[in-house]
Amino acid sequence: MCPPDGLTDELIEATVDEADAFVGALHPMTRRALLTLAGVLEHGTRARRGLPFSAIDPVIAGDVLAWSRRGPLDRGLQLLRDVVVVAYFEQPQVRARVGYNPNPYIAAKSAERLQSWSGDITSHRTLLVTPAPLPPAALLRSRSRESVSTTDADTLGDNRPGRVGPRGHRAGDRAGDRAGDRGGVIRPGTQMPSWLECDVVVVGSGAGGGVVAAELAEAGLSVVVLEEGAHHPTESFTTSTTRALRTLYRDGGATATLGRAAVGYAEGRCVGGGTVVNGGMAFRPSESVLSRWAAACGDPALASDGLDDYYARVERFLSVGPPDAGSAGRDQDLLRLGAQRLGWRVVEDRRNHLHCGGCNVCTWGCPTGAKQSTLVSYLPRALAFGATVWADCRVERVLLNGKQAVGVRGRVSGGAEPDRTFEVRARQVVVCAGAIQTPALLQRSGVRPPSAQLGRNLALHPGAGVTAVFDEVVEGWKGAHQSLQVREFESEGIVLAAVNVPPSLVARALPLDGADLGEAMTAYNHMVTAGVLVEDTGKGRVRTVGSAGVAVTYAVTPADADRVTRAVLHVSEALMAAGAHTVHLPIRGHQPLHTGDDLRRAAARRVRASDLDLSTVHLMGTARMGSDPLSAVCDPRGAVHDTRGLTVADASLFPGPVGVNPMLTVMALATRAAERIIETW
């Protein structure tokens, strides 16, 4: 699977160690399947060849792999191949061999940013901790809440030890009673007490949870945020793909939907959630999308500029704007050039950044802090107003008293003993765990909205990527992760963009092995990697499996498969117009494109969904909002129908695909949900 040249014993050992560490981060079921497959591969050659797979000639081994891939083991072998290839191309000597040396470049950009923009950075940090409450918050803050009401005390169990008072301090704990001792910090799960009480418990710390926590804490409510992942500060982020996948993503990012055509998907799992590992795009959806949502939800406020104030508030705290001059990389220039030569419409990106220098490792955590994820924006704001964030705390159940949510129960998921449990009692529970984990948590908790739509209606923007090779040096890893989008086909639900990825992921995507893969990767610095986003018409479903598992099914419709294929050929055409001499397609069995005739032949070929290498990071719709309890899970402001004190504030609320990067809309809806909680408190 790996290039044979220079494959020393030392490099083999390092690759195996890297692969082994990555496999350890996979979902236990995936890990067991891979290990079983490795055993089948190892011993399957004994009967015919008299030797285990690891002892046969490498050429014969390659033939065995090729033959095996034509059978039922294909999917498993592909994942095994991907793990090995990614681990190999993550080795320092291999990265150097293909010309990928980002660390000195990032260090220089970080220093340049601090030198040139220190005043702006300081001003924005001040903005983040300066009071600017939502309109109803001033009224709420004026009320005296030094103790919970009699009704609340009866409901929540006011006399339990470890109770958290109005500012997040634990009653009955001498240290905890000291002002500021318990609020305003991020704490590890190893310090989590077995019992806490607060006004609001927020599950998740990403786009939804970070916003809700900040808005409610500023309103004067005691807020506890529970994050399943660990806390990784800005200075800990590196350019290591496998390290990021192990530490910042759920199950190593190696998850996929079930169905005839699998769609790989990734979920952030760390303090800051998906905002830590996304590309930093901050687009508002089109008016046509919002109008459809308004009609579907029975809420005219979703359209006709009804969300503008919420968007504007979020954009201010995230420093949303166009990329800085000079931050666009050559890969962005080439996509723009190709689109312009074809007469296609190009739009500048809107990004949540504060003077991004263009380090192009957004999806592994921004190492300079320029990308305004909730880790460096809304969570510091929440902490400034007294919220507490607990890392490594997995919530397993929302606690219900009849139709009233009264708190959550969970388990410390970090370095503590596996049987360490905790309970947080609260008057309001806000679930912001994403479109997969939110419905799964609610289902496990026994939440049964009358619509029976919980976990249904999954939309996910299926996408795919191409790798184009140019004669000129591109060095796509120098420059912003994305600076522009081609919107020529937006009316068809198609968006095109160039998004550089490191050598390990390029190698993973190329349909090559061994020496052929090694030869292709020598051109890494001449490559542009680009992807497509498609507004889908298919629907999926999230179901719980056992006490903690989740199964995600999704049917890629033939129409969507056609649109993904068409989009892939559009972006290929643009890159060829800009000068690419080779374009590798994400279509199984398809030869690379070299000429216009190749492009036309590809356009005439019918492609099945199962032939496409599909992936996404945009998951939405599984707890959709709407005013009718018989067709929606939540009301238009996030309150779960038929369950008091329970709110959803993440992309689960979307009543359909948003058509653009969803982060900004999640945050706007979360702001609106927080406003409703304040108004009705």
mmCIF file of C-alpha atoms in Angstrom, residues 166-297:
data_model
loop_
_atom_site.group_PDB
_atom_site.id
_atom_site.type_symbol
_atom_site.label_atom_id
_atom_site.label_comp_id
_atom_site.label_asym_id
_atom_site.label_seq_id
_atom_site.Cartn_x
_atom_site.Cartn_y
_atom_site.Cartn_z
ATOM 1 C CA PRO A 166 -27.085 31.524 41.322
ATOM 2 C CA ARG A 167 -23.508 32.243 40.186
ATOM 3 C CA GLY A 168 -22.386 28.659 39.833
ATOM 4 C CA HIS A 169 -20.944 28.215 43.361
ATOM 5 C CA ARG A 170 -21.574 25.053 45.336
ATOM 6 C CA ALA A 171 -23.568 25.449 48.522
ATOM 7 C CA GLY A 172 -22.306 23.519 51.522
ATOM 8 C CA ASP A 173 -18.745 23.618 50.175
ATOM 9 C CA ARG A 174 -16.616 26.181 51.944
ATOM 10 C CA ALA A 175 -14.178 26.652 49.066
ATOM 11 C CA GLY A 176 -17.027 26.683 46.592
ATOM 12 C CA ASP A 177 -18.850 29.423 48.467
ATOM 13 C CA ARG A 178 -16.031 31.886 47.791
ATOM 14 C CA ALA A 179 -16.944 34.274 44.990
ATOM 15 C CA GLY A 180 -15.433 33.243 41.663
ATOM 16 C CA ASP A 181 -14.104 29.935 42.959
ATOM 17 C CA ARG A 182 -16.447 27.800 40.893
ATOM 18 C CA GLY A 183 -17.504 30.039 38.030
ATOM 19 C CA GLY A 184 -15.669 31.379 35.040
ATOM 20 C CA VAL A 185 -13.293 28.489 34.388
ATOM 21 C CA ILE A 186 -12.816 25.404 32.231
ATOM 22 C CA ARG A 187 -12.384 22.391 34.481
ATOM 23 C CA PRO A 188 -11.364 18.792 33.716
ATOM 24 C CA GLY A 189 -13.812 15.999 34.346
ATOM 25 C CA THR A 190 -11.466 14.520 36.930
ATOM 26 C CA GLN A 191 -12.590 17.351 39.227
ATOM 27 C CA MET A 192 -16.285 16.902 38.487
ATOM 28 C CA PRO A 193 -18.339 16.362 41.678
ATOM 29 C CA SER A 194 -20.994 13.694 41.680
ATOM 30 C CA TRP A 195 -23.760 16.283 42.085
ATOM 31 C CA LEU A 196 -24.251 19.855 40.873
ATOM 32 C CA GLU A 197 -27.210 22.174 40.583
ATOM 33 C CA CYS A 198 -27.567 25.283 38.439
ATOM 34 C CA ASP A 199 -30.119 27.322 36.534
ATOM 35 C CA VAL A 200 -29.167 26.006 33.085
ATOM 36 C CA VAL A 201 -27.115 23.007 32.008
ATOM 37 C CA VAL A 202 -25.840 23.117 28.433
ATOM 38 C CA VAL A 203 -24.795 19.899 26.695
ATOM 39 C CA GLY A 204 -22.059 20.679 24.158
ATOM 40 C CA SER A 205 -19.729 23.644 23.735
ATOM 41 C CA GLY A 206 -19.674 24.250 19.985
ATOM 42 C CA ALA A 207 -21.640 26.600 17.757
ATOM 43 C CA GLY A 208 -24.882 26.113 19.682
ATOM 44 C CA GLY A 209 -23.636 25.456 23.207
ATOM 45 C CA GLY A 210 -21.041 28.207 23.277
ATOM 46 C CA VAL A 211 -23.564 30.830 22.204
ATOM 47 C CA VAL A 212 -26.307 29.727 24.604
ATOM 48 C CA ALA A 213 -23.858 29.583 27.514
ATOM 49 C CA ALA A 214 -22.570 33.097 26.896
ATOM 50 C CA GLU A 215 -25.990 34.677 26.403
ATOM 51 C CA LEU A 216 -27.558 33.050 29.457
ATOM 52 C CA ALA A 217 -24.569 33.662 31.718
ATOM 53 C CA GLU A 218 -24.583 37.319 30.738
ATOM 54 C CA ALA A 219 -28.282 37.438 31.610
ATOM 55 C CA GLY A 220 -27.354 36.455 35.150
ATOM 56 C CA LEU A 221 -28.247 32.756 35.133
ATOM 57 C CA SER A 222 -25.899 30.173 36.595
ATOM 58 C CA VAL A 223 -24.708 28.080 33.668
ATOM 59 C CA VAL A 224 -22.878 24.751 33.568
ATOM 60 C CA VAL A 225 -21.545 23.551 30.199
ATOM 61 C CA LEU A 226 -20.784 19.843 29.791
ATOM 62 C CA GLU A 227 -18.444 18.843 26.966
ATOM 63 C CA GLU A 228 -17.704 15.214 26.171
ATOM 64 C CA GLY A 229 -14.335 16.015 24.617
ATOM 65 C CA ALA A 230 -11.165 17.308 26.214
ATOM 66 C CA HIS A 231 -9.929 20.872 26.486
ATOM 67 C CA HIS A 232 -7.167 21.600 23.970
ATOM 68 C CA PRO A 233 -6.002 25.230 24.127
ATOM 69 C CA THR A 234 -4.767 27.103 21.066
ATOM 70 C CA GLU A 235 -1.092 26.555 21.857
ATOM 71 C CA SER A 236 -1.583 22.773 21.763
ATOM 72 C CA PHE A 237 -2.679 22.611 18.119
ATOM 73 C CA THR A 238 -0.218 21.125 15.627
ATOM 74 C CA THR A 239 -0.137 20.188 11.945
ATOM 75 C CA SER A 240 -0.394 16.459 12.686
ATOM 76 C CA THR A 241 -3.420 14.985 10.938
ATOM 77 C CA THR A 242 -3.564 11.814 12.995
ATOM 78 C CA ARG A 243 -3.122 13.658 16.283
ATOM 79 C CA ALA A 244 -5.983 16.008 15.419
ATOM 80 C CA LEU A 245 -8.227 13.148 14.354
ATOM 81 C CA ARG A 246 -7.492 11.280 17.585
ATOM 82 C CA THR A 247 -7.964 14.218 19.943
ATOM 83 C CA LEU A 248 -10.402 16.667 18.334
ATOM 84 C CA TYR A 249 -12.823 14.397 16.452
ATOM 85 C CA ARG A 250 -15.278 11.740 17.525
ATOM 86 C CA ASP A 251 -14.081 8.216 16.717
ATOM 87 C CA GLY A 252 -11.101 9.521 14.771
ATOM 88 C CA GLY A 253 -13.355 11.152 12.179
ATOM 89 C CA ALA A 254 -13.736 7.715 10.559
ATOM 90 C CA THR A 255 -17.519 7.402 10.661
ATOM 91 C CA ALA A 256 -19.941 6.865 7.816
ATOM 92 C CA THR A 257 -23.629 6.535 7.140
ATOM 93 C CA LEU A 258 -25.109 3.128 6.438
ATOM 94 C CA GLY A 259 -26.682 2.497 3.068
ATOM 95 C CA ARG A 260 -25.863 1.465 -0.464
ATOM 96 C CA ALA A 261 -23.713 4.564 -0.827
ATOM 97 C CA ALA A 262 -21.827 5.381 2.364
ATOM 98 C CA VAL A 263 -21.198 9.036 3.192
ATOM 99 C CA GLY A 264 -18.236 9.612 5.479
ATOM 100 C CA TYR A 265 -18.902 12.217 8.145
ATOM 101 C CA ALA A 266 -16.933 13.835 10.944
ATOM 102 C CA GLU A 267 -17.991 15.341 14.269
ATOM 103 C CA GLY A 268 -15.875 17.584 16.444
ATOM 104 C CA ARG A 269 -15.461 16.398 20.028
ATOM 105 C CA CYS A 270 -13.492 18.868 22.135
ATOM 106 C CA VAL A 271 -14.089 22.087 24.035
ATOM 107 C CA GLY A 272 -15.361 24.347 21.243
ATOM 108 C CA GLY A 273 -16.854 21.420 19.328
ATOM 109 C CA GLY A 274 -17.114 21.598 15.564
ATOM 110 C CA THR A 275 -16.124 25.264 15.490
ATOM 111 C CA VAL A 276 -12.577 24.227 16.459
ATOM 112 C CA VAL A 277 -12.241 21.943 13.436
ATOM 113 C CA ASN A 278 -14.293 23.639 10.724
ATOM 114 C CA GLY A 279 -12.930 25.775 7.905
ATOM 115 C CA GLY A 280 -14.123 29.064 9.351
ATOM 116 C CA MET A 281 -16.752 29.936 6.736
ATOM 117 C CA ALA A 282 -19.514 32.193 8.074
ATOM 118 C CA PHE A 283 -22.189 32.560 5.410
ATOM 119 C CA ARG A 284 -25.804 33.529 5.818
ATOM 120 C CA PRO A 285 -28.146 31.281 3.809
ATOM 121 C CA SER A 286 -29.960 32.560 0.759
ATOM 122 C CA GLU A 287 -33.332 34.257 1.109
ATOM 123 C CA SER A 288 -34.904 31.396 -0.862
ATOM 124 C CA VAL A 289 -33.723 28.868 1.754
ATOM 125 C CA LEU A 290 -35.007 30.974 4.645
ATOM 126 C CA SER A 291 -38.331 31.516 2.878
ATOM 127 C CA ARG A 292 -38.728 27.744 2.483
ATOM 128 C CA TRP A 293 -37.896 27.311 6.152
ATOM 129 C CA ALA A 294 -40.411 29.973 7.176
ATOM 130 C CA ALA A 295 -43.146 28.228 5.218
ATOM 131 C CA ALA A 296 -42.198 24.785 6.553
ATOM 132 C CA CYS A 297 -42.014 26.007 10.160
#
